[in-house]
XYZ file of C-alpha atoms in Angstrom:
745
model
C 9.186 12.001 -39.130
C 11.061 11.441 -35.666
C 8.812 9.515 -33.748
C 9.477 9.941 -30.000
C 10.410 6.657 -28.274
C 8.993 6.616 -24.746
C 11.371 4.659 -22.564
C 10.324 3.455 -19.101
C 13.682 1.816 -18.329
C 14.196 1.599 -14.558
C 12.557 -0.421 -12.134
C 8.517 -0.304 -11.818
C 13.284 -1.027 -7.922
C 26.091 -11.360 8.607
C 25.302 -11.148 12.399
C 28.056 -12.286 14.502
C 27.787 -13.065 18.182
C 30.291 -13.968 20.871
C 30.115 -17.381 22.306
C 28.822 -17.387 25.649
C 30.325 -20.701 26.532
C 32.900 -23.105 25.164
C 29.976 -25.572 24.960
C 28.486 -23.756 22.073
C 30.939 -23.194 19.315
C 28.700 -22.781 16.275
C 27.212 -19.300 15.586
C 23.921 -19.056 13.763
C 24.305 -16.538 10.875
C 20.946 -15.564 10.120
C 21.458 -13.818 6.937
C 22.977 -16.922 5.335
C 20.519 -19.408 6.794
C 16.834 -19.966 5.695
C 14.583 -20.080 8.687
C 11.130 -21.711 7.981
C 7.866 -20.166 8.790
C 6.238 -21.974 11.837
C 2.838 -20.094 12.212
C 0.919 -17.873 14.608
C -0.119 -20.662 16.769
C 3.592 -20.876 18.177
C 3.414 -17.357 19.471
C 0.536 -17.484 21.745
C 2.138 -19.268 24.602
C 4.757 -16.533 25.378
C 3.062 -13.353 23.771
C -0.486 -13.606 24.869
C -1.153 -9.883 25.032
C 0.367 -9.060 21.661
C -1.395 -11.844 20.035
C -4.641 -10.491 21.574
C -3.984 -7.172 20.192
C -3.236 -8.406 16.915
C -6.420 -10.620 16.640
C -8.558 -7.499 16.511
C -6.517 -5.615 14.164
C -6.938 -5.020 10.335
C -3.782 -7.049 9.630
C -5.384 -10.150 11.267
C -8.457 -9.714 8.999
C -6.692 -8.750 5.852
C -7.827 -11.798 4.007
C -9.869 -14.681 5.354
C -11.646 -17.846 4.069
C -15.247 -17.300 3.428
C -17.698 -18.260 6.141
C -20.611 -16.898 8.197
C -18.260 -15.327 10.798
C -16.004 -13.710 8.312
C -18.358 -12.201 5.689
C -19.796 -8.934 6.704
C -22.083 -8.285 3.519
C -25.684 -9.045 3.000
C -25.692 -12.308 0.955
C -29.416 -12.798 1.687
C -30.641 -12.370 -2.033
C -29.348 -8.689 -2.253
C -29.422 -6.800 -5.427
C -27.497 -3.824 -7.085
C -28.845 -2.353 -10.411
C -26.315 -0.452 -12.357
C -26.225 0.481 -16.265
C -29.274 -1.774 -16.860
C -27.819 -4.930 -15.239
C -28.993 -6.580 -11.940
C -26.087 -7.876 -9.885
C -27.222 -10.504 -7.340
C -25.393 -11.582 -4.029
C -26.745 -14.817 -2.472
C -26.020 -18.034 -0.667
C -26.357 -21.531 -2.260
C -25.411 -24.860 -0.477
C -23.831 -23.007 2.421
C -21.503 -21.161 -0.061
C -21.445 -17.446 -1.034
C -22.098 -16.308 -4.752
C -22.597 -13.357 -6.788
C -23.971 -12.750 -10.336
C -21.945 -9.942 -12.030
C -20.495 -8.773 -15.197
C -17.944 -11.226 -16.320
C -14.878 -11.229 -18.690
C -17.104 -10.711 -21.804
C -19.511 -8.215 -20.100
C -22.343 -10.450 -19.604
C -23.884 -11.520 -16.382
C -22.149 -14.728 -14.818
C -22.260 -16.502 -11.600
C -19.257 -16.509 -9.465
C -18.475 -18.362 -6.175
C -16.796 -16.168 -3.467
C -13.661 -17.994 -2.006
C -12.185 -15.253 0.370
C -12.930 -12.097 2.015
C -10.576 -9.216 1.654
C -10.232 -6.451 4.170
C -12.485 -5.714 7.148
C -13.419 -2.013 7.718
C -14.692 0.226 6.437
C -15.188 -1.703 3.346
C -14.892 -5.305 2.740
C -14.084 -6.750 -0.857
C -14.439 -10.362 -1.990
C -12.144 -12.679 -4.217
C -13.202 -15.191 -6.984
C -11.086 -17.822 -8.678
C -10.346 -17.772 -12.328
C -8.510 -20.255 -14.588
C -4.631 -20.263 -14.509
C -4.563 -19.801 -10.781
C -5.829 -16.283 -10.740
C -7.759 -14.740 -8.045
C -9.721 -11.591 -8.820
C -11.078 -8.925 -6.710
C -14.903 -8.146 -7.268
C -15.886 -4.588 -8.116
C -19.056 -5.453 -6.036
C -17.960 -4.058 -2.559
C -19.562 -4.088 0.901
C -19.599 -0.574 2.713
C -19.525 -1.714 6.418
C -20.374 1.623 7.769
C -23.426 2.300 5.388
C -24.224 -1.429 5.162
C -24.667 -1.211 1.565
C -23.375 -2.788 -1.712
C -21.552 -0.498 -4.107
C -19.821 -0.950 -7.308
C -16.278 0.202 -6.837
C -15.382 1.004 -10.287
C -18.289 3.676 -10.568
C -17.012 5.644 -7.621
C -13.195 5.309 -8.313
C -13.384 5.977 -11.926
C -16.188 8.416 -12.015
C -15.055 10.006 -15.399
C -14.321 6.750 -17.279
C -16.339 4.170 -18.834
C -14.881 0.869 -17.473
C -16.283 -2.055 -19.536
C -14.894 -5.874 -19.797
C -12.327 -4.741 -22.311
C -10.697 -2.217 -20.160
C -7.507 -2.958 -18.017
C -9.398 -1.535 -15.095
C -12.299 -3.873 -15.139
C -12.397 -6.233 -12.210
C -11.758 -9.389 -14.227
C -8.469 -7.833 -15.751
C -4.975 -7.253 -14.416
C -5.683 -4.146 -12.291
C -7.895 -6.174 -9.934
C -5.786 -9.341 -10.088
C -5.017 -10.415 -6.485
C -1.994 -12.404 -7.380
C 0.163 -9.448 -8.357
C -1.654 -6.394 -7.103
C -2.763 -7.268 -3.513
C -1.558 -10.683 -2.249
C 1.980 -9.536 -0.803
C 0.408 -7.425 1.780
C -2.673 -9.502 2.580
C -0.799 -12.707 3.215
C 2.262 -14.047 5.091
C 5.201 -15.587 3.087
C 3.707 -15.018 -0.374
C 5.376 -16.624 -3.285
C 3.746 -15.247 -6.323
C 5.236 -17.908 -8.846
C 3.846 -16.343 -12.052
C 4.933 -18.326 -15.324
C 5.194 -15.805 -18.236
C 5.212 -18.554 -20.732
C 1.879 -19.999 -19.789
C 0.572 -16.535 -18.331
C -0.613 -18.571 -15.153
C -0.049 -18.326 -11.482
C 0.792 -21.209 -8.810
C 0.787 -18.677 -5.782
C 1.347 -19.871 -2.443
C 1.359 -18.565 1.054
C 2.252 -19.782 4.670
C -0.965 -18.185 6.188
C -3.731 -15.798 5.219
C -3.670 -12.174 6.475
C -0.706 -10.394 8.118
C 0.398 -12.400 11.027
C 3.368 -12.209 13.419
C 5.918 -13.572 10.934
C 4.857 -11.271 8.257
C 6.521 -8.567 10.138
C 9.039 -10.373 12.368
C 9.983 -12.801 9.727
C 10.313 -16.647 9.982
C 10.398 -17.705 13.615
C 12.093 -21.204 13.280
C 15.361 -20.017 14.816
C 13.484 -17.919 17.510
C 11.829 -21.214 18.531
C 15.076 -22.897 18.829
C 16.253 -19.944 20.937
C 13.304 -20.259 23.305
C 14.026 -23.915 23.706
C 17.762 -23.313 24.731
C 18.421 -19.691 25.589
C 22.106 -20.308 25.898
C 22.109 -20.792 22.149
C 24.647 -18.374 20.668
C 22.238 -16.442 18.255
C 21.681 -12.904 17.623
C 18.410 -10.858 18.063
C 16.572 -14.029 19.733
C 16.677 -15.799 16.589
C 15.064 -13.154 14.114
C 16.727 -11.396 11.069
C 14.865 -8.409 11.965
C 15.562 -6.384 15.205
C 12.595 -4.740 16.631
C 13.411 -3.916 20.354
C 14.500 -0.369 20.734
C 14.391 0.165 16.982
C 14.588 3.765 15.657
C 12.310 5.154 12.902
C 14.544 4.012 9.906
C 14.466 0.404 10.981
C 10.658 0.552 11.593
C 10.006 2.064 8.207
C 12.121 -0.481 6.377
C 9.705 -3.151 8.093
C 6.634 -1.343 7.220
C 7.562 0.051 3.641
C 7.193 -3.290 1.889
C 3.385 -2.708 2.096
C 2.870 0.815 3.381
C 4.354 2.553 0.216
C 3.777 2.918 -3.473
C 6.691 0.751 -4.768
C 7.990 -1.417 -7.549
C 9.098 -4.788 -6.293
C 12.020 -6.702 -7.579
C 10.891 -10.400 -6.460
C 9.337 -12.298 -3.598
C 10.144 -10.561 -0.237
C 13.173 -11.891 1.277
C 13.694 -11.266 5.024
C 17.506 -11.580 4.659
C 17.838 -8.506 2.524
C 19.439 -5.618 4.594
C 18.315 -2.629 2.418
C 15.018 -1.559 0.964
C 16.537 -0.913 -2.531
C 17.752 -4.504 -2.476
C 13.812 -5.398 -2.673
C 12.090 -2.549 -4.237
C 11.964 0.881 -5.753
C 9.921 3.434 -3.662
C 7.873 5.953 -5.667
C 8.673 9.572 -5.048
C 6.315 12.153 -4.137
C 5.779 14.100 -7.306
C 3.375 13.708 -10.274
C 1.027 11.694 -10.669
C 0.547 10.307 -7.154
C 0.952 13.571 -5.282
C 0.121 17.230 -5.687
C 2.893 19.597 -6.603
C 3.538 20.355 -2.773
C 3.536 16.623 -1.996
C 0.125 16.098 -0.633
C -1.647 12.844 -1.491
C -3.568 12.715 -4.574
C -3.634 8.917 -5.233
C -3.138 6.261 -2.558
C 0.367 6.559 -1.123
C -0.164 3.948 1.759
C 1.270 6.437 4.399
C 5.298 6.138 4.184
C 5.796 8.353 1.027
C 3.819 11.251 2.928
C 5.320 10.626 6.290
C 9.081 10.628 4.860
C 8.373 14.223 3.721
C 7.588 15.220 7.363
C 9.357 17.251 10.001
C 8.242 14.572 12.342
C 10.165 11.839 10.518
C 13.120 14.096 10.262
C 13.050 14.624 14.021
C 13.070 10.740 14.642
C 9.349 10.115 15.295
C 8.518 6.663 14.783
C 5.218 4.704 13.656
C 4.980 3.198 17.002
C 4.910 6.485 18.684
C 1.492 7.053 17.436
C 0.197 3.306 16.724
C 0.043 0.230 18.823
C 2.284 -1.814 17.085
C 0.254 -5.009 17.149
C -3.324 -3.662 16.921
C -2.520 -0.819 14.323
C -4.791 1.459 16.315
C -3.662 4.870 17.305
C -2.908 5.175 20.960
C -5.292 7.813 21.648
C -8.291 8.995 19.752
C -8.091 12.843 20.617
C -5.493 15.546 20.721
C -3.642 13.522 23.434
C -2.224 11.652 20.721
C -0.213 14.631 19.828
C 0.333 16.194 23.217
C 2.376 13.288 23.918
C 5.190 15.509 22.622
C 3.548 18.965 21.855
C 2.942 21.063 24.903
C -0.794 21.092 25.341
C -1.066 24.508 26.921
C 0.547 26.016 23.801
C -0.824 23.723 21.087
C -4.166 22.124 22.302
C -5.707 25.647 22.920
C -7.882 28.068 20.832
C -5.120 30.576 20.707
C -3.242 28.130 18.624
C -6.079 26.487 16.363
C -8.485 29.292 16.571
C -11.594 27.046 16.675
C -14.152 26.135 19.279
C -12.696 23.346 21.173
C -15.680 21.154 20.319
C -15.528 21.851 16.736
C -13.532 19.678 13.934
C -10.977 22.532 13.526
C -9.810 21.943 17.220
C -8.624 18.494 16.291
C -4.916 18.340 15.446
C -5.443 15.785 12.710
C -8.172 17.732 11.034
C -5.733 20.562 10.181
C -2.389 18.812 10.164
C -3.449 15.328 8.572
C -6.381 15.967 6.273
C -7.339 13.226 4.021
C -9.416 11.989 1.331
C -11.468 8.938 0.174
C -9.926 6.207 -1.717
C -11.574 3.027 -3.089
C -14.669 5.049 -3.221
C -15.348 5.115 0.400
C -12.396 4.566 2.404
C -11.019 7.707 4.170
C -7.276 7.964 4.796
C -5.352 10.586 6.399
C -2.279 12.303 4.757
C 0.633 11.474 7.056
C 2.897 14.300 5.868
C 1.654 16.259 9.035
C 2.069 19.603 7.493
C 1.203 23.163 8.506
C -1.763 24.115 6.410
C -0.737 26.466 3.683
C -3.579 27.854 1.607
C -0.896 30.373 0.191
C 0.463 27.190 -1.717
C -2.860 26.302 -2.733
C -3.351 29.539 -4.426
C -0.343 29.049 -6.657
C -0.343 25.338 -7.255
C -4.203 24.373 -6.880
C -3.277 21.787 -4.452
C -5.832 21.135 -1.560
C -5.539 22.733 1.870
C -6.947 21.827 5.289
C -8.895 25.278 5.572
C -10.913 24.661 2.556
C -11.318 20.897 2.942
C -13.672 21.970 5.824
C -14.949 25.469 4.647
C -15.894 24.377 1.292
C -18.006 27.345 0.910
C -15.075 29.757 1.321
C -12.621 30.763 -1.250
C -8.652 29.972 -1.096
C -8.267 33.899 -0.742
C -10.433 33.724 2.327
C -8.176 31.017 3.818
C -4.898 33.008 2.957
C -6.390 35.986 4.656
C -7.422 33.995 7.709
C -4.181 32.160 8.283
C -2.186 35.359 7.593
C -4.349 37.213 10.255
C -3.635 34.323 12.779
C -0.146 33.385 12.158
C 1.335 36.309 10.205
C 2.644 36.385 6.372
C 6.193 35.303 7.035
C 5.768 31.885 5.776
C 8.666 29.861 4.609
C 9.230 28.901 1.007
C 8.253 25.426 -0.037
C 9.380 23.015 -2.498
C 5.751 22.903 -3.785
C 6.388 26.130 -5.597
C 9.389 24.927 -7.435
C 7.602 21.690 -8.417
C 4.808 23.461 -9.744
C 7.026 25.946 -11.744
C 8.769 22.919 -13.324
C 5.547 21.409 -14.330
C 4.918 24.596 -16.195
C 8.492 24.267 -17.505
C 9.480 27.728 -16.072
C 13.295 27.775 -16.893
C 13.871 29.517 -13.547
C 12.787 26.262 -11.709
C 16.052 24.472 -12.811
C 18.268 26.393 -10.486
C 15.682 25.968 -7.639
C 15.545 22.270 -8.326
C 19.330 22.110 -8.222
C 19.222 23.852 -4.722
C 16.672 21.390 -3.479
C 18.550 18.395 -4.662
C 21.830 19.480 -2.841
C 20.062 20.516 0.415
C 21.015 18.171 3.132
C 18.404 19.680 5.475
C 15.655 18.608 3.019
C 14.021 15.163 3.470
C 15.668 12.578 1.206
C 12.480 11.788 -0.437
C 11.921 15.398 -1.509
C 15.503 15.517 -2.958
C 14.694 12.250 -4.966
C 11.579 13.817 -6.239
C 13.535 16.995 -7.225
C 15.761 14.661 -9.463
C 12.582 13.034 -11.164
C 11.158 16.430 -11.673
C 14.246 17.914 -13.138
C 14.761 14.966 -15.719
C 11.033 14.801 -16.638
C 10.825 18.558 -17.342
C 14.306 19.705 -18.289
C 16.076 16.493 -19.688
C 18.736 18.435 -21.438
C 19.852 20.322 -18.411
C 19.517 17.447 -15.928
C 22.615 15.328 -16.283
C 25.334 17.727 -14.952
C 23.269 18.225 -11.834
C 22.741 14.648 -11.442
C 26.178 13.245 -12.092
C 27.687 14.163 -8.723
C 25.086 11.987 -6.960
C 26.249 8.888 -8.707
C 28.813 8.290 -6.237
C 26.737 9.639 -3.200
C 27.009 7.601 -0.112
C 23.199 7.655 0.458
C 21.787 4.804 -1.214
C 18.403 6.410 -1.903
C 19.991 9.637 -3.688
C 22.553 7.204 -5.406
C 19.616 5.117 -6.889
C 17.572 8.009 -7.974
C 20.345 9.689 -9.837
C 21.141 6.527 -11.688
C 17.404 6.109 -12.473
C 17.128 9.525 -13.929
C 20.476 9.340 -15.827
C 21.394 8.808 -19.437
C 24.854 7.482 -20.204
C 27.190 9.720 -21.853
C 30.949 10.911 -21.845
C 30.487 12.762 -18.551
C 29.101 9.869 -16.505
C 30.165 6.596 -18.190
C 32.872 5.814 -15.520
C 30.594 6.283 -12.851
C 27.795 4.221 -14.230
C 30.217 1.455 -15.157
C 31.536 1.488 -11.465
C 27.970 1.168 -10.412
C 27.603 -2.230 -12.011
C 29.411 -3.609 -8.843
C 27.413 -1.476 -6.502
C 26.306 -3.621 -3.228
C 22.700 -2.578 -3.948
C 20.690 -4.755 -6.447
C 18.392 -1.853 -7.449
C 21.240 0.289 -8.225
C 23.468 -1.963 -10.171
C 20.466 -3.417 -12.299
C 19.388 0.113 -13.157
C 22.932 1.062 -14.058
C 22.890 -1.948 -16.360
C 20.032 -1.000 -18.245
C 21.370 2.625 -18.710
C 24.385 1.101 -20.148
C 22.339 -1.329 -22.281
C 20.976 1.723 -24.029
C 24.424 2.504 -25.430
C 26.908 -0.291 -25.040
C 29.767 1.670 -26.969
C 30.721 2.671 -23.394
C 31.027 -0.867 -21.958
C 34.662 -1.880 -21.495
C 36.105 -5.183 -21.144
C 36.885 -4.631 -17.542
C 33.142 -4.564 -16.820
C 31.690 -7.006 -19.208
C 31.266 -9.676 -16.424
C 29.723 -7.228 -14.119
C 27.343 -5.884 -16.618
C 26.300 -9.483 -17.542
C 25.401 -10.235 -13.995
C 23.592 -7.023 -13.564
C 21.499 -7.002 -16.733
C 20.654 -10.543 -15.894
C 19.278 -9.159 -12.576
C 17.308 -6.488 -14.453
C 15.821 -8.918 -16.646
C 14.846 -11.092 -13.713
C 13.199 -8.263 -12.205
C 11.158 -7.629 -15.327
C 10.283 -11.202 -15.847
C 9.148 -11.443 -12.202
C 6.737 -8.606 -12.942
C 5.938 -9.490 -16.407
C 2.331 -10.250 -15.633
C 2.087 -6.294 -15.495
C 1.761 -4.455 -18.929
C 4.504 -1.952 -17.793
C 7.070 -4.834 -17.348
C 6.319 -6.218 -20.909
C 6.768 -2.825 -22.302
C 10.136 -2.427 -20.670
C 11.053 -5.924 -21.827
C 10.214 -4.582 -25.406
C 12.262 -1.560 -24.623
C 15.203 -3.701 -23.680
C 15.173 -5.915 -26.809
C 14.721 -2.820 -28.985
C 17.873 -1.299 -27.555
C 19.707 -4.483 -28.368
C 18.390 -4.379 -32.007
C 16.242 -7.348 -31.585
C 13.142 -6.243 -33.388
C 11.289 -9.408 -33.293
C 11.307 -10.015 -29.508
C 10.706 -6.128 -29.060
C 7.724 -6.400 -31.435
C 6.477 -9.515 -29.542
C 6.529 -7.597 -25.992
C 4.879 -4.512 -27.373
C 1.950 -6.457 -28.964
C 1.585 -8.391 -25.673
C 1.464 -5.051 -23.828
C -1.125 -3.689 -26.070
C -3.222 -6.766 -25.823
C -3.137 -6.399 -21.990
C -3.711 -2.806 -21.737
C -5.272 -0.962 -24.752
C -4.655 2.445 -23.146
C -0.924 2.225 -22.409
C 0.278 5.053 -24.840
C 3.930 4.272 -24.754
C 3.433 0.759 -26.107
C 1.735 1.846 -29.243
C 4.200 4.679 -29.755
C 7.148 2.493 -29.275
C 5.915 -0.231 -31.656
C 5.186 2.639 -33.921
C 8.826 3.659 -33.594
C 10.203 0.302 -34.210
C 7.962 -0.295 -37.423
C 8.830 3.416 -38.662
C 12.693 2.614 -38.180
C 12.326 -0.852 -39.975
C 10.797 0.559 -43.086
C 7.252 -0.536 -42.069
C 5.592 2.819 -42.281
C 2.054 1.463 -43.332
C 2.447 -0.787 -40.133
C 3.427 2.226 -37.893
C 0.329 4.175 -39.050
C -1.835 1.304 -38.532
C -0.610 0.922 -34.847
C -1.334 4.566 -34.175
C -4.696 4.563 -35.908
C -5.609 1.649 -33.705
C -4.580 3.475 -30.583
C -6.773 6.491 -31.613
C -9.682 4.053 -32.092
C -9.266 3.243 -28.241
C -8.290 6.687 -27.175
C -10.021 9.246 -29.500
C -9.393 12.300 -27.352
C -5.665 12.148 -27.347
C -4.801 15.146 -29.656
C -0.999 14.575 -29.390
C -1.563 11.296 -30.944
C -3.440 13.035 -33.782
C -0.363 15.223 -34.368
C 1.975 12.232 -34.282
C 0.145 10.190 -36.714
C -0.319 13.299 -38.966
C 3.342 13.742 -39.065
C 3.892 10.083 -39.705
C 1.389 10.054 -42.558
C 2.996 13.170 -44.067
C 6.367 11.504 -44.102
C 4.655 8.645 -45.899
C 3.663 11.015 -48.603
C -0.157 11.341 -47.986
C -0.601 14.830 -47.294
C -4.143 15.169 -47.822
C -4.744 12.545 -45.056
C -2.040 14.182 -43.052
C -3.963 17.521 -42.888
C -7.010 15.788 -41.462
C -4.993 14.392 -38.335
C -3.167 17.817 -37.877
C -6.389 19.837 -37.957
C -7.819 17.702 -35.243
C -4.775 18.109 -33.075
C -4.349 21.867 -33.587
C -6.911 23.241 -31.091
C -6.375 20.793 -28.269
C -2.355 20.749 -28.060
C -0.462 23.246 -26.061
C 1.736 24.926 -27.575
C 0.521 24.111 -30.958
C 3.174 26.201 -32.916
C 4.703 22.894 -34.431
C 1.421 21.680 -35.528
C 0.537 24.994 -37.309
C 3.984 25.085 -38.957
C 3.437 21.720 -40.405
C 0.072 22.559 -41.562
C 1.258 25.787 -43.324
C 3.940 23.952 -45.082
C 1.582 21.241 -46.135
C -1.145 23.630 -47.341
C 1.719 25.411 -49.342
C 2.758 22.096 -50.918
C -0.926 21.202 -51.783
C -1.511 24.573 -53.426
C -3.663 26.025 -50.878
C -1.723 29.340 -50.593
C -4.276 31.181 -48.810
C -4.661 28.671 -45.982
C -0.848 28.409 -45.902
C -0.323 32.066 -45.529
C -2.993 32.236 -42.847
C -1.123 29.619 -40.759
C 2.217 31.217 -41.347
C 0.674 34.615 -40.011
C -0.824 32.747 -37.065
C 2.515 31.625 -35.923
C 4.093 35.182 -35.893
C 0.977 36.409 -34.262
C 0.738 33.677 -31.424
C 4.507 33.302 -30.988
C 5.907 36.831 -31.473
C 9.302 36.108 -29.748
C 10.405 33.213 -32.009
C 12.403 34.370 -34.900
C 12.067 31.089 -36.827
C 8.596 31.728 -37.567
C 9.135 35.276 -38.993
C 11.910 33.714 -41.397
C 9.418 30.916 -42.302
C 6.762 33.709 -43.354
C 9.438 35.426 -45.203
C 10.599 32.576 -46.979
C 6.985 31.391 -48.037
C 6.583 34.979 -49.667
C 9.815 34.597 -51.401
C 9.035 31.229 -52.999
C 5.561 32.599 -53.964
C 7.217 35.867 -55.463
C 5.331 38.171 -53.200
C 7.965 40.740 -52.977
C 6.036 43.303 -51.383
C 4.796 41.132 -48.341
C 8.321 39.695 -48.257
C 9.792 43.039 -47.891
C 7.172 43.889 -45.175
C 8.172 40.694 -43.147
C 11.852 41.617 -43.657
C 11.378 44.939 -42.037
C 9.576 43.238 -39.157
C 12.327 40.900 -38.528
C 15.092 43.513 -38.368
C 12.926 45.720 -35.878
C 12.082 42.764 -33.679
C 15.619 40.973 -33.840
C 18.163 43.676 -34.289
C 20.928 41.035 -33.968
C 19.647 38.884 -36.723
C 22.660 37.038 -38.155
C 21.984 37.739 -41.827
C 20.930 41.494 -41.356
C 22.878 42.799 -44.408
C 21.275 40.480 -46.702
C 17.820 41.491 -45.544
C 18.767 45.319 -45.859
C 20.000 44.602 -49.420
C 16.690 42.779 -50.176
C 14.675 45.556 -48.673
C 16.406 48.194 -50.691
C 16.335 46.213 -53.906
C 13.928 46.867 -56.746
C 11.846 43.994 -57.922
C 8.697 43.855 -60.179
C 5.502 44.394 -58.035
C 3.551 41.238 -57.364
C 0.567 40.492 -55.413
C 0.759 36.645 -55.138
C -0.200 34.682 -53.453
């Protein structure tokens, strides 16, 4: 058996001024000097309006200490009954408490230490041992003024108990790693993987002025002596007259799905020095790029025509309050002619109905965290014709839920005509179905300089995920692309071989951390390509890669990737250790089980490999692919009767299932159940009539079992269906030969 190894390698990602006078000869280089954080109170004297706007913002209330003023929820002996358990929220000795399901599933008392968020929901943090803060699943709905249990509404189709990674006491709800960076200022996570503990620190709670502008120590020095020769008023980040690129690079650290490389450093000049931004494909987005899971705005906005035209966050939002500048269509008619677009002729809805609102059609949204409505920032034209093909949502049917997609297609065609442009969503959907015609279409998207870069990056991901054998020649030219995002994505999706080894080696010296560290792990997979000239660069880059994984090793994915790295270096002991730690933390992370089974299988520990997969099936009994894999492994181990049990369970729930049926047919033949074997061989040719191999397998089965009549019949079918069959002469001779009659099996 060839167990498939699941690899997640990759990343989960000076200013000079002229002297103004001879008196000042020293130039302050902000990118080499580390300014200190000085706190919000230093800003009020000069920036009263900005601070006042900020004080009423969600940023200002992102995380606060618990007191009567900050807590919005009802802690006056409130109760919530669920699953036979009564959760209680109350006050004691001027402190706030809950009784809820704890780490072992029993009801326990916890003191609430911090509020988390402000509107439309407010969450609460409690302290655990080893420096952990955990976000309670008990959540206050500010609008409805009621308690709800978030897991029940977020994971409606799952049963989340205390042993699940998604339970509030486990890593998925851990504040230190999942939330803290974007709810505090100047966060230092300080996770120690050896002790599995945190010593997390911050300068201030919530998102204050310095969270965006950076540490203000040098700015204060400039305000005290404005003749000082210092760039940008003493800040590393430039905001005055900033364009949309620089604004996004400021906001992206929180307003995106991303994998971070370490604690945020304001001296970094490029996003890929700090993080890898998620692309806009599966599983976080629909095929056409609409939000499916939380994307925190920038992934969506980066796809939009508005972004491509230079629209900035601050064109719509007050930068300090975070609020939109206008609550109605005036927000859009700042740029779009109201007589043309804010009219019934354009939107075809009564002006007092929701359909007349620009954002309802062009920024539909959905609820996250159970009850938090967020709008899709891709600012797209409603396309129910895409929905019909890809099953993605559309703005029309999000309001008109009683109508069909066909109705929406008919209406939009009537209003706006049927000449709609093609869309990358069609191609991504075809690729998800592994339609071969999508390969050339993906190549066109990847090379199209008119497409948003994040869409081109996504096309690279889609290509590699669905067509790994065909992807490398298309990706190789981008390994030297000038655009950092495209260069990174091509490295991330590449596998080192003879066609690209020189480019990947050169990228070990790339100025961007995310690129050189990703190149290093690609080379680590096959170090035969590493030359002496690049050994030093490789050593530095792989060290950066391992530091990134170590920083993130409180997450199971990082532990998994550490296991993968050590497996690639033939260090089975360390690889096994990290895989076991991964499984212990997240019992549903499929890749960890498979990779550990792969390790055992390739170190002559087949019984251990089988045990690992059986343990996985105990936790994930509905994964039919796992039944298939364990069945093959057990068959290789020689227990064919047991293998049949697993393969039969997999057969009806895996698509396509031809390889399962083929293995079952061969095993039944070996076990002497000729009737069942023949049945499965015939199923293959009936269900997959264009695959020559299965006719040959059926023919060989009849030959082996001396049934010459059926063997001849099958040989005739082979020649009829496959006229170019390579051994046609042999089959013709067999058909025309005389044999003793037989009716077996």
